[in-house]
Tab-separated table of N, CA and C in Angstrom:
chain	number	residue	atom	x	y	z
A	207	UNK	N	26.565	14.216	-29.801
A	207	UNK	CA	26.105	14.671	-31.097
A	207	UNK	C	27.229	14.516	-32.115
A	208	UNK	N	28.458	14.798	-31.678
A	208	UNK	CA	29.594	14.636	-32.585
A	208	UNK	C	29.815	13.191	-32.953
A	209	UNK	N	29.609	12.291	-31.974
A	209	UNK	CA	29.773	10.851	-32.251
A	209	UNK	C	28.734	10.392	-33.254
A	210	UNK	N	27.470	10.845	-33.084
A	210	UNK	CA	26.415	10.439	-34.006
A	210	UNK	C	26.680	10.988	-35.401
A	211	UNK	N	27.201	12.210	-35.521
A	211	UNK	CA	27.501	12.763	-36.836
A	211	UNK	C	28.674	12.046	-37.479
A	212	UNK	N	29.619	11.588	-36.661
A	212	UNK	CA	30.740	10.850	-37.239
A	212	UNK	C	30.308	9.476	-37.726
A	213	UNK	N	29.216	8.956	-37.181
A	213	UNK	CA	28.675	7.685	-37.664
A	213	UNK	C	27.789	7.858	-38.891
A	214	UNK	N	27.548	9.096	-39.296
A	214	UNK	CA	26.802	9.333	-40.521
A	214	UNK	C	25.398	9.854	-40.327
A	215	UNK	N	24.975	10.091	-39.097
A	215	UNK	CA	23.644	10.642	-38.886
A	215	UNK	C	23.669	12.128	-39.202
A	216	UNK	N	22.591	12.618	-39.732
A	216	UNK	CA	22.530	14.019	-40.146
A	216	UNK	C	21.863	14.868	-39.070
A	217	UNK	N	21.934	16.163	-39.218
A	217	UNK	CA	21.303	17.092	-38.292
A	217	UNK	C	19.796	17.038	-38.355
A	218	UNK	N	19.265	16.582	-39.462
A	218	UNK	CA	17.807	16.470	-39.596
A	218	UNK	C	17.244	15.484	-38.588
A	219	UNK	N	17.981	14.411	-38.346
A	219	UNK	CA	17.542	13.422	-37.362
A	219	UNK	C	17.456	14.056	-35.975
A	220	UNK	N	18.463	14.862	-35.618
A	220	UNK	CA	18.459	15.514	-34.310
A	220	UNK	C	17.374	16.573	-34.220
A	221	UNK	N	17.096	17.256	-35.305
A	221	UNK	CA	16.026	18.239	-35.310
A	221	UNK	C	14.674	17.555	-35.102
A	222	UNK	N	14.479	16.426	-35.745
A	222	UNK	CA	13.223	15.670	-35.573
A	222	UNK	C	13.082	15.122	-34.160
A	223	UNK	N	14.191	14.568	-33.600
A	223	UNK	CA	14.140	14.025	-32.242
A	223	UNK	C	13.908	15.139	-31.226
A	224	UNK	N	14.522	16.292	-31.451
A	224	UNK	CA	14.303	17.428	-30.558
A	224	UNK	C	12.878	17.931	-30.619
A	225	UNK	N	12.291	17.960	-31.802
A	225	UNK	CA	10.889	18.385	-31.958
A	225	UNK	C	9.927	17.427	-31.269
A	226	UNK	N	10.200	16.130	-31.394
A	226	UNK	CA	9.342	15.140	-30.733
A	226	UNK	C	9.466	15.274	-29.217
A	227	UNK	N	10.682	15.462	-28.725
A	227	UNK	CA	10.897	15.637	-27.286
A	227	UNK	C	10.214	16.880	-26.749
A	228	UNK	N	10.289	17.969	-27.514
A	228	UNK	CA	9.638	19.212	-27.115
A	228	UNK	C	8.119	19.051	-27.088
A	229	UNK	N	7.570	18.359	-28.074
A	229	UNK	CA	6.121	18.131	-28.123
A	229	UNK	C	5.659	17.282	-26.935
A	230	UNK	N	6.433	16.251	-26.606
A	230	UNK	CA	6.067	15.400	-25.465
A	230	UNK	C	6.156	16.199	-24.159
A	231	UNK	N	7.178	17.036	-24.029
A	231	UNK	CA	7.325	17.861	-22.827
A	231	UNK	C	6.170	18.825	-22.649
A	232	UNK	N	5.747	19.471	-23.726
A	232	UNK	CA	4.614	20.406	-23.648
A	232	UNK	C	3.331	19.654	-23.325
A	233	UNK	N	3.153	18.483	-23.908
A	233	UNK	CA	1.964	17.670	-23.636
A	233	UNK	C	1.912	17.277	-22.154
A	234	UNK	N	3.042	16.893	-21.582
A	234	UNK	CA	3.080	16.528	-20.160
A	234	UNK	C	2.762	17.735	-19.289
A	235	UNK	N	3.285	18.903	-19.652
A	235	UNK	CA	2.976	20.107	-18.883
A	235	UNK	C	1.490	20.441	-18.912
A	236	UNK	N	0.848	20.234	-20.034
A	236	UNK	CA	-0.569	20.559	-20.154
A	236	UNK	C	-1.469	19.532	-19.472
A	237	UNK	N	-1.056	18.273	-19.443
A	237	UNK	CA	-1.913	17.201	-18.938
A	237	UNK	C	-1.737	16.982	-17.436
A	238	UNK	N	-0.580	17.286	-16.888
A	238	UNK	CA	-0.331	16.992	-15.474
A	238	UNK	C	-1.273	17.808	-14.587
A	239	UNK	N	-1.797	17.188	-13.523
A	239	UNK	CA	-2.728	17.885	-12.633
A	239	UNK	C	-2.047	19.021	-11.873
A	240	UNK	N	-2.852	19.970	-11.456
A	240	UNK	CA	-2.331	21.112	-10.704
A	240	UNK	C	-1.781	20.631	-9.369
A	241	UNK	N	-0.638	21.158	-8.989
A	241	UNK	CA	-0.032	20.806	-7.725
A	241	UNK	C	0.877	19.594	-7.785
A	242	UNK	N	0.980	18.945	-8.932
A	242	UNK	CA	1.853	17.791	-9.054
A	242	UNK	C	2.979	18.110	-10.021
A	243	UNK	N	4.174	17.680	-9.703
A	243	UNK	CA	5.307	17.947	-10.579
A	243	UNK	C	5.139	17.184	-11.884
A	244	UNK	N	5.388	17.835	-13.009
A	244	UNK	CA	5.205	17.160	-14.298
A	244	UNK	C	6.105	15.942	-14.477
A	245	UNK	N	7.314	15.962	-13.941
A	245	UNK	CA	8.198	14.818	-14.129
A	245	UNK	C	7.711	13.605	-13.341
A	246	UNK	N	7.157	13.819	-12.135
A	246	UNK	CA	6.618	12.686	-11.373
A	246	UNK	C	5.331	12.171	-12.012
A	247	UNK	N	4.539	13.096	-12.593
A	247	UNK	CA	3.337	12.657	-13.303
A	247	UNK	C	3.711	11.827	-14.526
A	248	UNK	N	4.731	12.252	-15.262
A	248	UNK	CA	5.148	11.521	-16.460
A	248	UNK	C	5.666	10.135	-16.098
A	249	UNK	N	6.431	10.036	-15.002
A	249	UNK	CA	6.948	8.735	-14.577
A	249	UNK	C	5.813	7.810	-14.153
A	250	UNK	N	4.853	8.330	-13.395
A	250	UNK	CA	3.729	7.514	-12.938
A	250	UNK	C	2.835	7.094	-14.099
A	251	UNK	N	2.620	7.994	-15.058
A	251	UNK	CA	1.794	7.651	-16.215
A	251	UNK	C	2.475	6.596	-17.071
A	252	UNK	N	3.783	6.723	-17.258
A	252	UNK	CA	4.513	5.720	-18.041
A	252	UNK	C	4.486	4.367	-17.338
A	253	UNK	N	4.652	4.368	-16.009
A	253	UNK	CA	4.608	3.112	-15.264
A	253	UNK	C	3.215	2.492	-15.323
A	254	UNK	N	2.192	3.319	-15.287
A	254	UNK	CA	0.814	2.820	-15.343
A	254	UNK	C	0.514	2.187	-16.706
A	255	UNK	N	0.910	2.859	-17.779
A	255	UNK	CA	0.578	2.367	-19.120
A	255	UNK	C	1.511	1.264	-19.598
A	256	UNK	N	2.750	1.262	-19.152
A	256	UNK	CA	3.703	0.266	-19.635
A	256	UNK	C	3.898	-0.886	-18.659
A	257	UNK	N	3.452	-0.724	-17.434
A	257	UNK	CA	3.671	-1.741	-16.410
A	257	UNK	C	2.637	-2.848	-16.473
A	258	UNK	N	2.791	-3.783	-15.562
A	258	UNK	CA	1.887	-4.923	-15.476
A	258	UNK	C	0.551	-4.484	-14.875
A	259	UNK	N	-0.502	-5.150	-15.278
A	259	UNK	CA	-1.816	-4.832	-14.734
A	259	UNK	C	-2.345	-5.976	-13.870
A	260	UNK	N	-1.443	-6.833	-13.383
A	260	UNK	CA	-1.835	-7.921	-12.501
A	260	UNK	C	-1.511	-7.533	-11.064
A	261	UNK	N	-2.486	-7.690	-10.215
A	261	UNK	CA	-2.308	-7.367	-8.818
A	261	UNK	C	-2.706	-8.584	-7.999
A	262	UNK	N	-1.888	-8.951	-7.058
A	262	UNK	CA	-2.150	-10.116	-6.215
A	262	UNK	C	-2.276	-9.664	-4.771
A	263	UNK	N	-3.376	-10.033	-4.161
A	263	UNK	CA	-3.573	-9.720	-2.750
A	263	UNK	C	-2.937	-10.814	-1.914
A	264	UNK	N	-2.211	-10.414	-0.911
A	264	UNK	CA	-1.624	-11.378	-0.007
A	264	UNK	C	-2.572	-11.527	1.170
A	265	UNK	N	-3.025	-12.747	1.388
A	265	UNK	CA	-3.970	-12.973	2.474
A	265	UNK	C	-3.231	-12.948	3.792
A	266	UNK	N	-3.763	-12.213	4.692
A	266	UNK	CA	-3.196	-12.175	6.031
A	266	UNK	C	-4.268	-12.627	7.001
A	267	UNK	N	-3.875	-13.457	7.898
A	267	UNK	CA	-4.798	-13.923	8.924
A	267	UNK	C	-4.291	-13.439	10.261
A	268	UNK	N	-5.185	-12.961	11.108
A	268	UNK	CA	-4.745	-12.505	12.424
A	268	UNK	C	-4.322	-13.693	13.279
A	269	UNK	N	-3.437	-13.419	14.199
A	269	UNK	CA	-2.993	-14.453	15.126
A	269	UNK	C	-4.181	-14.878	15.986
A	270	UNK	N	-4.287	-16.146	16.288
A	270	UNK	CA	-5.409	-16.574	17.131
A	270	UNK	C	-5.285	-15.965	18.524
A	271	UNK	N	-6.381	-15.463	19.008
A	271	UNK	CA	-6.390	-14.831	20.326
A	271	UNK	C	-6.725	-15.857	21.393
A	272	UNK	N	-6.019	-15.771	22.482
A	272	UNK	CA	-6.332	-16.658	23.592
A	272	UNK	C	-7.394	-15.995	24.455
A	273	UNK	N	-8.396	-16.738	24.836
A	273	UNK	CA	-9.455	-16.136	25.652
A	273	UNK	C	-8.934	-15.813	27.050
A	274	UNK	N	-9.337	-14.689	27.559
A	274	UNK	CA	-8.952	-14.259	28.899
A	274	UNK	C	-10.184	-14.370	29.792
A	275	UNK	N	-10.050	-15.145	30.844
A	275	UNK	CA	-11.159	-15.327	31.779
A	275	UNK	C	-10.928	-14.374	32.941
A	276	UNK	N	-11.913	-13.549	33.212
A	276	UNK	CA	-11.804	-12.583	34.293
A	276	UNK	C	-12.746	-12.982	35.422
A	277	UNK	N	-12.660	-12.246	36.502
A	277	UNK	CA	-13.540	-12.520	37.628
A	277	UNK	C	-14.991	-12.299	37.215
A	278	UNK	N	-15.848	-13.201	37.657
A	278	UNK	CA	-17.257	-13.124	37.302
A	278	UNK	C	-18.061	-12.940	38.590
A	279	UNK	N	-18.924	-11.967	38.581
A	279	UNK	CA	-19.789	-11.711	39.732
A	279	UNK	C	-21.213	-12.012	39.313
A	280	UNK	N	-21.878	-12.841	40.087
A	280	UNK	CA	-23.271	-13.151	39.755
A	280	UNK	C	-24.174	-12.705	40.902
A	281	UNK	N	-25.341	-12.235	40.569
A	281	UNK	CA	-26.297	-11.754	41.563
A	281	UNK	C	-27.616	-12.473	41.321
A	282	UNK	N	-28.154	-13.076	42.374
A	282	UNK	CA	-29.493	-13.655	42.282
A	282	UNK	C	-30.474	-12.654	42.856
A	283	UNK	N	-31.501	-12.378	42.129
A	283	UNK	CA	-32.425	-11.321	42.510
A	283	UNK	C	-33.312	-11.713	43.697
A	284	UNK	N	-33.673	-12.972	43.807
A	284	UNK	CA	-34.656	-13.358	44.814
A	284	UNK	C	-34.191	-13.024	46.225
A	285	UNK	N	-33.098	-13.618	46.636
A	285	UNK	CA	-32.648	-13.401	48.003
A	285	UNK	C	-31.501	-12.418	48.086
A	286	UNK	N	-31.185	-11.777	46.989
A	286	UNK	CA	-30.070	-10.849	46.884
A	286	UNK	C	-28.763	-11.475	47.365
A	287	UNK	N	-28.579	-12.752	46.988
A	287	UNK	CA	-27.327	-13.427	47.303
A	287	UNK	C	-26.288	-13.014	46.258
A	288	UNK	N	-25.157	-12.582	46.709
A	288	UNK	CA	-24.092	-12.182	45.809
A	288	UNK	C	-22.984	-13.217	45.901
A	289	UNK	N	-22.658	-13.812	44.799
A	289	UNK	CA	-21.581	-14.798	44.785
A	289	UNK	C	-20.484	-14.357	43.831
A	290	UNK	N	-19.263	-14.489	44.261
A	290	UNK	CA	-18.134	-14.097	43.425
A	290	UNK	C	-17.350	-15.345	43.051
A	291	UNK	N	-17.083	-15.484	41.785
A	291	UNK	CA	-16.276	-16.595	41.294
A	291	UNK	C	-14.978	-15.996	40.792
A	292	UNK	N	-13.885	-16.385	41.403
A	292	UNK	CA	-12.600	-15.870	40.973
A	292	UNK	C	-11.953	-16.879	40.037
A	293	UNK	N	-11.458	-16.391	38.967
A	293	UNK	CA	-10.806	-17.264	37.992
A	293	UNK	C	-9.372	-16.806	37.817
A	294	UNK	N	-8.495	-17.740	37.577
A	294	UNK	CA	-7.102	-17.398	37.335
A	294	UNK	C	-6.893	-17.182	35.853
A	295	UNK	N	-6.003	-16.246	35.524
A	295	UNK	CA	-5.683	-16.020	34.125
A	295	UNK	C	-4.893	-17.206	33.593
A	296	UNK	N	-5.237	-17.615	32.399
A	296	UNK	CA	-4.505	-18.725	31.782
A	296	UNK	C	-3.103	-18.259	31.418
A	297	UNK	N	-2.145	-19.137	31.534
A	297	UNK	CA	-0.765	-18.785	31.207
A	297	UNK	C	-0.626	-18.603	29.698
A	298	UNK	N	0.193	-17.649	29.324
A	298	UNK	CA	0.440	-17.435	27.888
A	298	UNK	C	1.215	-18.608	27.315
A	299	UNK	N	1.322	-18.654	26.034
A	299	UNK	CA	2.018	-19.731	25.353
A	299	UNK	C	3.499	-19.770	25.707
A	300	UNK	N	4.093	-18.627	26.005
A	300	UNK	CA	5.516	-18.612	26.306
A	300	UNK	C	5.775	-18.815	27.812
A	301	UNK	N	4.750	-19.052	28.596
A	301	UNK	CA	4.928	-19.397	29.993
A	301	UNK	C	4.957	-18.212	30.941
A	302	UNK	N	4.600	-17.029	30.502
A	302	UNK	CA	4.582	-15.855	31.388
A	302	UNK	C	3.302	-15.778	32.153
């Protein structure tokens, strides 16, 4: 404040700036939702109104799944023949 007065600014300027700051502070207290801190609400509101309104979705694709072949049991109803076909698991891409 002393530096600003030495540069020629008057006390009226500080009184006006203080009044504007007080008015903004009271407005934030009245507008902020219950249960939320007024300073975090003010920061989020300023970021919302002054920030960019462009949003880009990053497309993500799932990794391709390798099919797993399991043992298959087949039953024929006529003669009640039960046949079992055993299949081996395919090796993973890394050789395990």
